[in-house]
Amino acid sequence: MTRKNVLVFRELPDDQLARIQADHETTVANPRVPAQRDAFFAALPAAQGLIGSSFRIDDAVLTRAPRLEVISSISVGVDNYELAALKQRGILLCNTPGVLTETTADTIFALVMATSRRLVELALHVREGRWTRNIDESLFGWDVHGKTLGILGFGRIGQAVARRAALGFGMPVLYHNPFPVDLPELAGRARHAALETVLGAADIVVSTLPLTEETRGLMDASRFAAMKAGAIFVNGSRGAIVNEDDLLAALDAGHLRAAGLDVFGTEPLPLDSALRGHRQVTALPHIGSATHETRHAMAVLATSNLLQALRGERPAASVD
Ligand code: DGY
């Protein structure tokens, strides 16, 4: 088998790097690390396979990689890739659906719990030595069980969130999706509805939407205004679906109770972002899939996709 040139643009576990090195000439260079940026761009002209994530690969990058056959993204989201440019150049794009579904749903549900029960705020209350007498109602939270959960996007992750909510917490679920999804285990518990209906009826609204031209900026001032007074907003998909200034305004006006955010328009979240220190915001550093088990499973799938594609086989997961 011909050895090809692979450029690994985000750290891979040693066992997966070894699989690639066994078959191909391999360069590891992460363009987000200043000291490795030049090496990344120097390796592009020869690269036939790329594997990594969290870096924008647009037409300008592709122009520097004329031999490229495949990009294997260690992510399910593919909004970092200029899809039209890939298609035009005949470059295959692979991703990692499925293996991160349950972990990401866990993270989203953790944010539902954390925001409703004020877990971070109250943990800091203890840690900072402010628990000097029984807490009073100024620090009480709000029940999660029995509340209505609105889910925006009803793909694998949205459905996994719905199962947790409906079957574990007795929450009626309303979801917004281009089409209804028939899930026998959620019959009578999860209902397809128009966006405005979901926003107007849910006590907690969760986004699991992919970032596309249709969803970019979807959650703006008018959509936050359409949410119930005192509702909670949780975003576990992509930051750019939210207008963050409008979200802050809805929180500051007292219309929304709290927000739980794992994703932001700019990541890492800039130090001067008003979301960072906001009392009603629980912010996480994009940890949706970040467990040892799941990040390893993503690396295994992404590596398999890459190796299959470079052998001319159909990869397990590719984006049409
Ligand atoms: C994904 O897979 O798209 C996640 O956001 C990365 O953690």
Tab-separated table of C-alpha atoms and ligand atoms in Angstrom:
chain	number	residue	atom	x	y	z
A	1	MET	CA	0.000	0.000	0.000
A	2	THR	CA	1.317	3.453	-0.888
A	3	ARG	CA	2.205	5.568	2.103
A	4	LYS	CA	0.459	8.904	1.894
A	5	ASN	CA	1.024	12.200	3.724
A	6	VAL	CA	-1.201	12.840	6.712
A	7	LEU	CA	-1.339	16.088	8.658
A	8	VAL	CA	-2.711	15.744	12.196
A	9	PHE	CA	-3.932	19.206	13.192
A	10	ARG	CA	-5.121	18.464	16.712
A	11	GLU	CA	-3.566	16.212	19.352
A	12	LEU	CA	-4.545	12.547	18.992
A	13	PRO	CA	-4.189	9.825	21.636
A	14	ASP	CA	-0.931	7.895	21.175
A	15	ASP	CA	-2.650	4.646	20.159
A	16	GLN	CA	-4.536	6.365	17.336
A	17	LEU	CA	-1.502	8.357	16.187
A	18	ALA	CA	0.386	5.049	16.013
A	19	ARG	CA	-2.300	3.580	13.703
A	20	ILE	CA	-1.783	6.454	11.281
A	21	GLN	CA	2.011	6.390	11.533
A	22	ALA	CA	2.031	2.667	10.753
A	23	ASP	CA	0.551	3.306	7.298
A	24	HIS	CA	1.433	6.893	6.406
A	25	GLU	CA	4.006	9.670	6.653
A	26	THR	CA	2.622	11.746	9.514
A	27	THR	CA	3.116	15.355	10.588
A	28	VAL	CA	1.557	16.640	13.798
A	29	ALA	CA	1.025	20.415	13.854
A	30	ASN	CA	-1.830	22.279	15.494
A	31	PRO	CA	-2.364	25.679	13.852
A	32	ARG	CA	-4.021	26.991	17.026
A	33	VAL	CA	-0.741	26.593	18.886
A	34	PRO	CA	1.399	29.587	17.830
A	35	ALA	CA	4.647	27.564	17.863
A	36	GLN	CA	3.133	24.945	15.498
A	37	ARG	CA	1.305	27.216	13.072
A	38	ASP	CA	4.134	27.529	10.546
A	39	ALA	CA	4.647	23.749	10.539
A	40	PHE	CA	0.937	23.261	9.811
A	41	PHE	CA	1.016	25.559	6.802
A	42	ALA	CA	4.341	24.089	5.636
A	43	ALA	CA	2.827	20.577	5.624
A	44	LEU	CA	-0.344	21.536	3.718
A	45	PRO	CA	1.026	21.375	0.128
A	46	ALA	CA	1.927	17.667	0.475
A	47	ALA	CA	-1.007	16.636	2.678
A	48	GLN	CA	-3.366	14.011	1.263
A	49	GLY	CA	-5.236	13.467	4.530
A	50	LEU	CA	-6.058	15.851	7.371
A	51	ILE	CA	-7.356	14.814	10.782
A	52	GLY	CA	-8.272	17.155	13.634
A	53	SER	CA	-10.883	19.677	14.734
A	54	SER	CA	-11.539	23.167	16.074
A	55	PHE	CA	-9.840	25.003	13.205
A	56	ARG	CA	-11.581	26.733	10.330
A	57	ILE	CA	-10.748	25.047	7.022
A	58	ASP	CA	-11.927	27.391	4.305
A	59	ASP	CA	-11.163	27.895	0.655
A	60	ALA	CA	-7.962	29.809	1.458
A	61	VAL	CA	-6.612	26.858	3.477
A	62	LEU	CA	-7.718	24.369	0.812
A	63	THR	CA	-5.936	26.373	-1.882
A	64	ARG	CA	-2.698	25.582	-0.049
A	65	ALA	CA	-3.482	21.842	-0.020
A	66	PRO	CA	-3.807	20.839	-3.694
A	67	ARG	CA	-3.236	17.107	-3.046
A	68	LEU	CA	-5.866	16.774	-0.330
A	69	GLU	CA	-8.219	13.778	-0.634
A	70	VAL	CA	-9.903	13.585	2.761
A	71	ILE	CA	-10.476	15.580	5.955
A	72	SER	CA	-11.440	13.535	8.992
A	73	SER	CA	-12.959	15.797	11.616
A	74	ILE	CA	-12.836	14.694	15.258
A	75	SER	CA	-16.270	16.209	15.807
A	76	VAL	CA	-19.849	15.663	14.828
A	77	GLY	CA	-20.368	19.329	13.914
A	78	VAL	CA	-18.934	20.304	10.534
A	79	ASP	CA	-19.504	24.047	10.617
A	80	ASN	CA	-15.717	24.655	10.642
A	81	TYR	CA	-15.455	23.432	7.055
A	82	GLU	CA	-16.386	25.325	3.913
A	83	LEU	CA	-18.573	22.590	2.485
A	84	ALA	CA	-19.064	24.105	-0.979
A	85	ALA	CA	-15.295	24.461	-1.439
A	86	LEU	CA	-14.731	20.854	-0.353
A	87	LYS	CA	-17.375	19.620	-2.764
A	88	GLN	CA	-15.994	21.662	-5.613
A	89	ARG	CA	-12.528	20.180	-5.042
A	90	GLY	CA	-13.826	16.634	-4.569
A	91	ILE	CA	-12.461	16.385	-1.028
A	92	LEU	CA	-14.268	13.922	1.238
A	93	LEU	CA	-15.280	15.108	4.721
A	94	CYS	CA	-15.757	12.605	7.577
A	95	ASN	CA	-17.076	13.217	11.087
A	96	THR	CA	-17.894	11.354	14.316
A	97	PRO	CA	-21.652	11.018	14.813
A	98	GLY	CA	-23.122	8.564	17.298
A	99	VAL	CA	-20.198	8.023	19.649
A	100	LEU	CA	-20.696	11.328	21.484
A	101	THR	CA	-24.487	11.395	21.668
A	102	GLU	CA	-25.024	10.219	25.247
A	103	THR	CA	-22.094	12.184	26.698
A	104	THR	CA	-23.210	15.418	25.069
A	105	ALA	CA	-26.771	14.842	26.261
A	106	ASP	CA	-25.377	14.317	29.776
A	107	THR	CA	-23.597	17.680	29.573
A	108	ILE	CA	-26.719	19.440	28.363
A	109	PHE	CA	-28.786	17.876	31.109
A	110	ALA	CA	-26.142	18.842	33.662
A	111	LEU	CA	-26.637	22.451	32.533
A	112	VAL	CA	-30.410	22.074	32.890
A	113	MET	CA	-29.868	20.918	36.473
A	114	ALA	CA	-27.115	23.426	37.270
A	115	THR	CA	-29.093	26.436	36.086
A	116	SER	CA	-32.392	25.376	37.669
A	117	ARG	CA	-30.925	24.408	41.027
A	118	ARG	CA	-28.200	27.109	40.962
A	119	LEU	CA	-25.547	24.476	41.607
A	120	VAL	CA	-22.461	26.482	40.667
A	121	GLU	CA	-23.581	29.573	42.544
A	122	LEU	CA	-24.370	27.527	45.671
A	123	ALA	CA	-21.191	25.451	45.485
A	124	LEU	CA	-19.260	28.729	45.472
A	125	HIS	CA	-21.352	29.847	48.458
A	126	VAL	CA	-19.912	26.911	50.396
A	127	ARG	CA	-16.387	27.104	48.999
A	128	GLU	CA	-16.074	30.811	49.716
A	129	GLY	CA	-17.125	30.404	53.338
A	130	ARG	CA	-20.493	32.153	53.007
A	131	TRP	CA	-22.506	29.178	54.378
A	132	THR	CA	-22.692	30.503	57.896
A	133	ARG	CA	-26.397	29.904	58.485
A	134	ASN	CA	-29.213	27.992	56.798
A	135	ILE	CA	-29.902	29.345	53.352
A	136	ASP	CA	-33.088	31.329	52.885
A	137	GLU	CA	-35.341	31.603	49.879
A	138	SER	CA	-33.079	34.118	48.168
A	139	LEU	CA	-30.899	31.102	47.330
A	140	PHE	CA	-33.596	28.542	46.549
A	141	GLY	CA	-33.662	27.018	43.089
A	142	TRP	CA	-36.510	25.796	40.897
A	143	ASP	CA	-37.752	22.262	40.279
A	144	VAL	CA	-36.747	20.493	37.110
A	145	HIS	CA	-39.042	17.476	37.381
A	146	GLY	CA	-42.467	18.073	35.891
A	147	LYS	CA	-41.406	21.233	34.016
A	148	THR	CA	-41.834	21.462	30.248
A	149	LEU	CA	-38.613	21.073	28.287
A	150	GLY	CA	-38.347	22.637	24.835
A	151	ILE	CA	-35.725	21.141	22.555
A	152	LEU	CA	-34.541	22.955	19.432
A	153	GLY	CA	-33.280	20.360	16.964
A	154	PHE	CA	-34.236	16.733	17.337
A	155	GLY	CA	-31.321	14.748	15.978
A	156	ARG	CA	-29.470	12.091	17.973
A	157	ILE	CA	-28.466	14.477	20.773
A	158	GLY	CA	-31.857	16.173	21.018
A	159	GLN	CA	-33.526	12.772	21.271
A	160	ALA	CA	-31.080	11.645	23.965
A	161	VAL	CA	-31.859	14.809	25.965
A	162	ALA	CA	-35.573	14.107	25.508
A	163	ARG	CA	-35.184	10.569	26.906
A	164	ARG	CA	-33.436	11.888	30.005
A	165	ALA	CA	-36.088	14.557	30.513
A	166	ALA	CA	-39.219	12.530	29.791
A	167	LEU	CA	-38.263	9.154	31.208
A	168	GLY	CA	-35.980	10.272	34.042
A	169	PHE	CA	-37.536	13.536	35.207
A	170	GLY	CA	-41.165	13.287	34.141
A	171	MET	CA	-40.847	16.357	31.942
A	172	PRO	CA	-43.257	16.865	29.049
A	173	VAL	CA	-41.097	17.533	25.966
A	174	LEU	CA	-41.863	19.809	23.032
A	175	TYR	CA	-39.407	19.835	20.186
A	176	HIS	CA	-38.836	21.946	17.130
A	177	ASN	CA	-37.425	20.106	14.123
A	178	PRO	CA	-37.992	20.249	10.359
A	179	PHE	CA	-40.006	17.012	10.650
A	180	PRO	CA	-41.597	14.947	13.449
A	181	VAL	CA	-39.627	11.941	14.678
A	182	ASP	CA	-41.409	8.751	15.642
A	183	LEU	CA	-39.875	7.466	18.875
A	184	PRO	CA	-42.030	4.705	20.404
A	185	GLU	CA	-40.367	5.018	23.830
A	186	LEU	CA	-41.374	8.683	23.977
A	187	ALA	CA	-44.910	8.217	22.638
A	188	GLY	CA	-47.227	10.655	24.381
A	189	ARG	CA	-44.281	12.336	26.112
A	190	ALA	CA	-42.547	14.275	23.315
A	191	ARG	CA	-44.456	16.389	20.819
A	192	HIS	CA	-43.353	18.071	17.592
A	193	ALA	CA	-44.312	21.769	17.502
A	194	ALA	CA	-43.587	25.036	15.726
A	195	LEU	CA	-40.669	27.093	17.028
A	196	GLU	CA	-42.896	29.822	18.464
A	197	THR	CA	-45.015	27.204	20.264
A	198	VAL	CA	-41.960	25.584	21.825
A	199	LEU	CA	-40.533	28.934	22.918
A	200	GLY	CA	-43.829	30.101	24.356
A	201	ALA	CA	-44.626	26.944	26.311
A	202	ALA	CA	-41.304	25.634	27.634
A	203	ASP	CA	-39.931	26.396	31.095
A	204	ILE	CA	-36.481	25.395	29.892
A	205	VAL	CA	-35.367	25.681	26.268
A	206	VAL	CA	-32.359	23.678	25.135
A	207	SER	CA	-30.567	24.078	21.809
A	208	THR	CA	-29.105	21.042	20.089
A	209	LEU	CA	-29.242	22.681	16.655
A	210	PRO	CA	-26.401	22.384	14.169
A	211	LEU	CA	-24.967	25.667	12.921
A	212	THR	CA	-26.187	26.373	9.394
A	213	GLU	CA	-27.092	29.524	7.496
A	214	GLU	CA	-30.694	29.015	8.725
A	215	THR	CA	-29.787	28.652	12.405
A	216	ARG	CA	-27.058	31.320	12.637
A	217	GLY	CA	-28.356	34.030	14.977
A	218	LEU	CA	-31.708	32.224	15.359
A	219	MET	CA	-31.946	33.001	19.070
A	220	ASP	CA	-32.190	36.774	18.909
A	221	ALA	CA	-34.118	39.410	20.866
A	222	SER	CA	-37.466	38.447	19.326
A	223	ARG	CA	-36.988	34.737	20.079
A	224	PHE	CA	-35.902	35.403	23.657
A	225	ALA	CA	-38.918	37.695	24.052
A	226	ALA	CA	-41.105	34.815	22.793
A	227	MET	CA	-39.866	32.614	25.644
A	228	LYS	CA	-41.925	32.367	28.822
A	229	ALA	CA	-41.102	34.931	31.508
A	230	GLY	CA	-38.744	33.286	34.004
A	231	ALA	CA	-37.643	30.564	31.573
A	232	ILE	CA	-34.129	29.156	31.309
A	233	PHE	CA	-32.079	28.878	28.111
A	234	VAL	CA	-29.397	26.208	27.622
A	235	ASN	CA	-27.096	25.968	24.606
A	236	GLY	CA	-25.163	22.754	23.999
A	237	SER	CA	-24.689	22.966	20.227
A	238	ARG	CA	-23.028	26.018	18.662
A	239	GLY	CA	-22.582	29.512	20.078
A	240	ALA	CA	-23.287	31.277	16.804
A	241	ILE	CA	-26.956	30.298	16.864
A	242	VAL	CA	-27.318	32.819	19.703
A	243	ASN	CA	-27.059	36.583	19.581
A	244	GLU	CA	-25.161	36.903	22.858
A	245	ASP	CA	-25.952	40.614	23.356
A	246	ASP	CA	-29.652	39.821	23.022
A	247	LEU	CA	-29.323	36.960	25.503
A	248	LEU	CA	-27.595	39.247	28.013
A	249	ALA	CA	-30.322	41.849	27.543
A	250	ALA	CA	-33.034	39.241	28.197
A	251	LEU	CA	-31.242	38.147	31.386
A	252	ASP	CA	-30.585	41.682	32.583
A	253	ALA	CA	-34.205	42.690	31.948
A	254	GLY	CA	-35.278	39.819	34.213
A	255	HIS	CA	-37.216	38.162	31.402
A	256	LEU	CA	-35.032	35.035	31.495
A	257	ARG	CA	-34.116	33.430	34.782
A	258	ALA	CA	-30.785	31.919	33.784
A	259	ALA	CA	-28.682	30.585	30.933
A	260	GLY	CA	-26.440	27.522	30.767
A	261	LEU	CA	-23.905	27.755	27.977
A	262	ASP	CA	-21.346	25.208	26.822
A	263	VAL	CA	-20.664	27.000	23.550
A	264	PHE	CA	-19.997	30.587	22.504
A	265	GLY	CA	-19.682	32.724	19.387
A	266	THR	CA	-15.949	33.026	20.077
A	267	GLU	CA	-14.092	30.205	21.804
A	268	PRO	CA	-12.296	30.280	24.125
A	269	LEU	CA	-14.705	32.844	25.585
A	270	PRO	CA	-12.921	36.240	25.564
A	271	LEU	CA	-11.963	37.397	29.044
A	272	ASP	CA	-13.922	40.615	28.586
A	273	SER	CA	-17.172	38.833	27.630
A	274	ALA	CA	-20.019	39.915	29.904
A	275	LEU	CA	-21.226	36.296	29.883
A	276	ARG	CA	-18.143	35.149	31.812
A	277	GLY	CA	-18.914	36.713	35.182
A	278	HIS	CA	-22.689	37.067	34.860
A	279	ARG	CA	-24.478	35.812	37.974
A	280	GLN	CA	-27.280	34.152	36.008
A	281	VAL	CA	-24.975	32.423	33.532
A	282	THR	CA	-23.389	29.017	34.028
A	283	ALA	CA	-20.620	28.894	31.437
A	284	LEU	CA	-18.620	25.803	30.511
A	285	PRO	CA	-15.539	25.562	28.249
A	286	HIS	CA	-17.189	23.553	25.418
A	287	ILE	CA	-17.102	20.213	27.227
A	288	GLY	CA	-20.090	18.568	25.516
A	289	SER	CA	-18.174	15.433	24.540
A	290	ALA	CA	-15.180	15.897	26.845
A	291	THR	CA	-14.930	12.689	28.830
A	292	HIS	CA	-11.981	10.297	28.615
A	293	GLU	CA	-14.145	7.539	27.153
A	294	THR	CA	-15.948	9.611	24.556
A	295	ARG	CA	-13.005	11.682	23.336
A	296	HIS	CA	-11.130	8.416	22.829
A	297	ALA	CA	-14.068	6.871	20.964
A	298	MET	CA	-14.203	9.976	18.731
A	299	ALA	CA	-10.482	9.684	17.996
A	300	VAL	CA	-10.877	5.987	17.123
A	301	LEU	CA	-13.760	6.676	14.737
A	302	ALA	CA	-12.017	9.665	13.130
A	303	THR	CA	-8.818	7.644	12.649
A	304	SER	CA	-10.740	4.739	11.121
A	305	ASN	CA	-12.558	7.136	8.789
A	306	LEU	CA	-9.244	8.629	7.668
A	307	LEU	CA	-7.513	5.296	7.088
A	308	GLN	CA	-10.504	3.841	5.235
A	309	ALA	CA	-10.774	6.887	2.977
A	310	LEU	CA	-7.035	6.869	2.197
A	311	ARG	CA	-7.321	3.178	1.222
A	312	GLY	CA	-10.107	4.121	-1.179
A	313	GLU	CA	-12.778	2.452	0.971
A	314	ARG	CA	-16.044	4.006	2.062
A	315	PRO	CA	-15.482	5.455	5.564
A	316	ALA	CA	-17.816	4.535	8.432
A	317	ALA	CA	-19.025	8.136	8.764
A	318	SER	CA	-18.808	10.722	6.020
A	319	VAL	CA	-20.752	13.901	5.325
A	320	ASP	CA	-22.683	13.902	2.049
B	1	DGY	C1	-18.667	18.269	18.116
B	1	DGY	O1	-18.342	17.089	18.010
B	1	DGY	O2	-19.107	18.920	17.163
B	1	DGY	C2	-18.451	18.898	19.438
B	1	DGY	O3	-18.957	20.158	19.527
B	1	DGY	C3	-16.979	18.902	19.743
B	1	DGY	O4	-16.890	18.813	21.123
